Amino acid sequence: MERLFHAWLAVSSFFVRTEDEEGATAVEYGLMVALIAVVIMATVAALGTELNRLFQAVVTELQNVVTAN
């Protein structure tokens, strides 16, 4: 009976160690962060030229206001 208990203990401890998903969770979070970064970079690249024009227009208007006074 004792040998059976030790065998059960060895098998159950093996499955407890394989069910540890802490590392997998960290990998999943890393993949999500990487995906978010790629989306941000793609958005900035797509809108970068348009945003640059918008900011330049704002700067020009502000300079016109400052020089008019």
CSV table of C-alpha atoms in Angstrom, one decimal:
chain,number,residue,atom,x,y,z
A,1,MET,CA,0.0,0.0,0.0
A,2,GLU,CA,2.9,2.4,0.8
A,3,ARG,CA,4.4,1.8,-2.6
A,4,LEU,CA,1.1,2.6,-4.3
A,5,PHE,CA,0.9,5.9,-2.3
A,6,HIS,CA,4.5,6.8,-3.3
A,7,ALA,CA,3.7,6.1,-7.0
A,8,TRP,CA,0.5,8.2,-6.7
A,9,LEU,CA,2.4,11.0,-5.1
A,10,ALA,CA,5.1,10.9,-7.8
A,11,VAL,CA,2.5,11.0,-10.6
A,12,SER,CA,0.4,13.7,-9.0
A,13,SER,CA,3.5,15.9,-8.3
A,14,PHE,CA,4.4,15.5,-12.0
A,15,PHE,CA,1.0,16.8,-13.1
A,16,VAL,CA,1.1,19.7,-10.6
A,17,ARG,CA,4.4,20.9,-12.1
A,18,THR,CA,3.1,20.6,-15.7
A,19,GLU,CA,-0.1,22.5,-14.9
A,20,ASP,CA,2.0,25.6,-13.8
A,21,GLU,CA,1.1,28.1,-16.5
A,22,GLU,CA,2.8,31.1,-15.0
A,23,GLY,CA,5.5,31.2,-17.7
A,24,ALA,CA,2.9,30.8,-20.4
A,25,THR,CA,1.0,33.7,-19.0
A,26,ALA,CA,4.1,35.9,-19.2
A,27,VAL,CA,4.6,34.9,-22.8
A,28,GLU,CA,1.0,35.7,-23.6
A,29,TYR,CA,1.4,39.2,-22.0
A,30,GLY,CA,4.6,39.7,-23.9
A,31,LEU,CA,2.9,38.8,-27.2
A,32,MET,CA,0.0,41.2,-26.4
A,33,VAL,CA,2.4,44.0,-25.7
A,34,ALA,CA,4.3,43.3,-28.9
A,35,LEU,CA,1.0,43.3,-30.9
A,36,ILE,CA,0.0,46.6,-29.3
A,37,ALA,CA,3.4,48.2,-30.1
A,38,VAL,CA,3.1,47.0,-33.7
A,39,VAL,CA,-0.4,48.5,-34.0
A,40,ILE,CA,0.8,51.8,-32.5
A,41,MET,CA,3.8,52.0,-34.9
A,42,ALA,CA,1.6,51.2,-37.9
A,43,THR,CA,-0.9,53.9,-36.9
A,44,VAL,CA,1.8,56.5,-36.4
A,45,ALA,CA,3.4,55.6,-39.7
A,46,ALA,CA,0.0,55.8,-41.5
A,47,LEU,CA,-1.0,59.1,-39.8
A,48,GLY,CA,2.5,60.6,-39.3
A,49,THR,CA,2.4,62.7,-42.5
A,50,GLU,CA,-1.1,64.0,-41.8
A,51,LEU,CA,-0.2,64.8,-38.2
A,52,ASN,CA,2.9,66.6,-39.3
A,53,ARG,CA,0.9,68.8,-41.7
A,54,LEU,CA,-1.7,69.5,-38.9
A,55,PHE,CA,1.0,70.5,-36.4
A,56,GLN,CA,2.8,72.6,-39.0
A,57,ALA,CA,-0.5,74.4,-39.7
A,58,VAL,CA,-1.0,75.1,-36.0
A,59,VAL,CA,2.6,76.4,-35.7
A,60,THR,CA,2.1,78.7,-38.7
A,61,GLU,CA,-1.1,80.1,-37.3
A,62,LEU,CA,0.5,80.7,-33.9
A,63,GLN,CA,3.4,82.4,-35.5
A,64,ASN,CA,1.0,84.6,-37.5
A,65,VAL,CA,-0.9,85.5,-34.3
A,66,VAL,CA,2.4,86.4,-32.5
A,67,THR,CA,3.8,88.5,-35.3
A,68,ALA,CA,0.4,90.3,-35.8
A,69,ASN,CA,0.5,91.6,-32.2
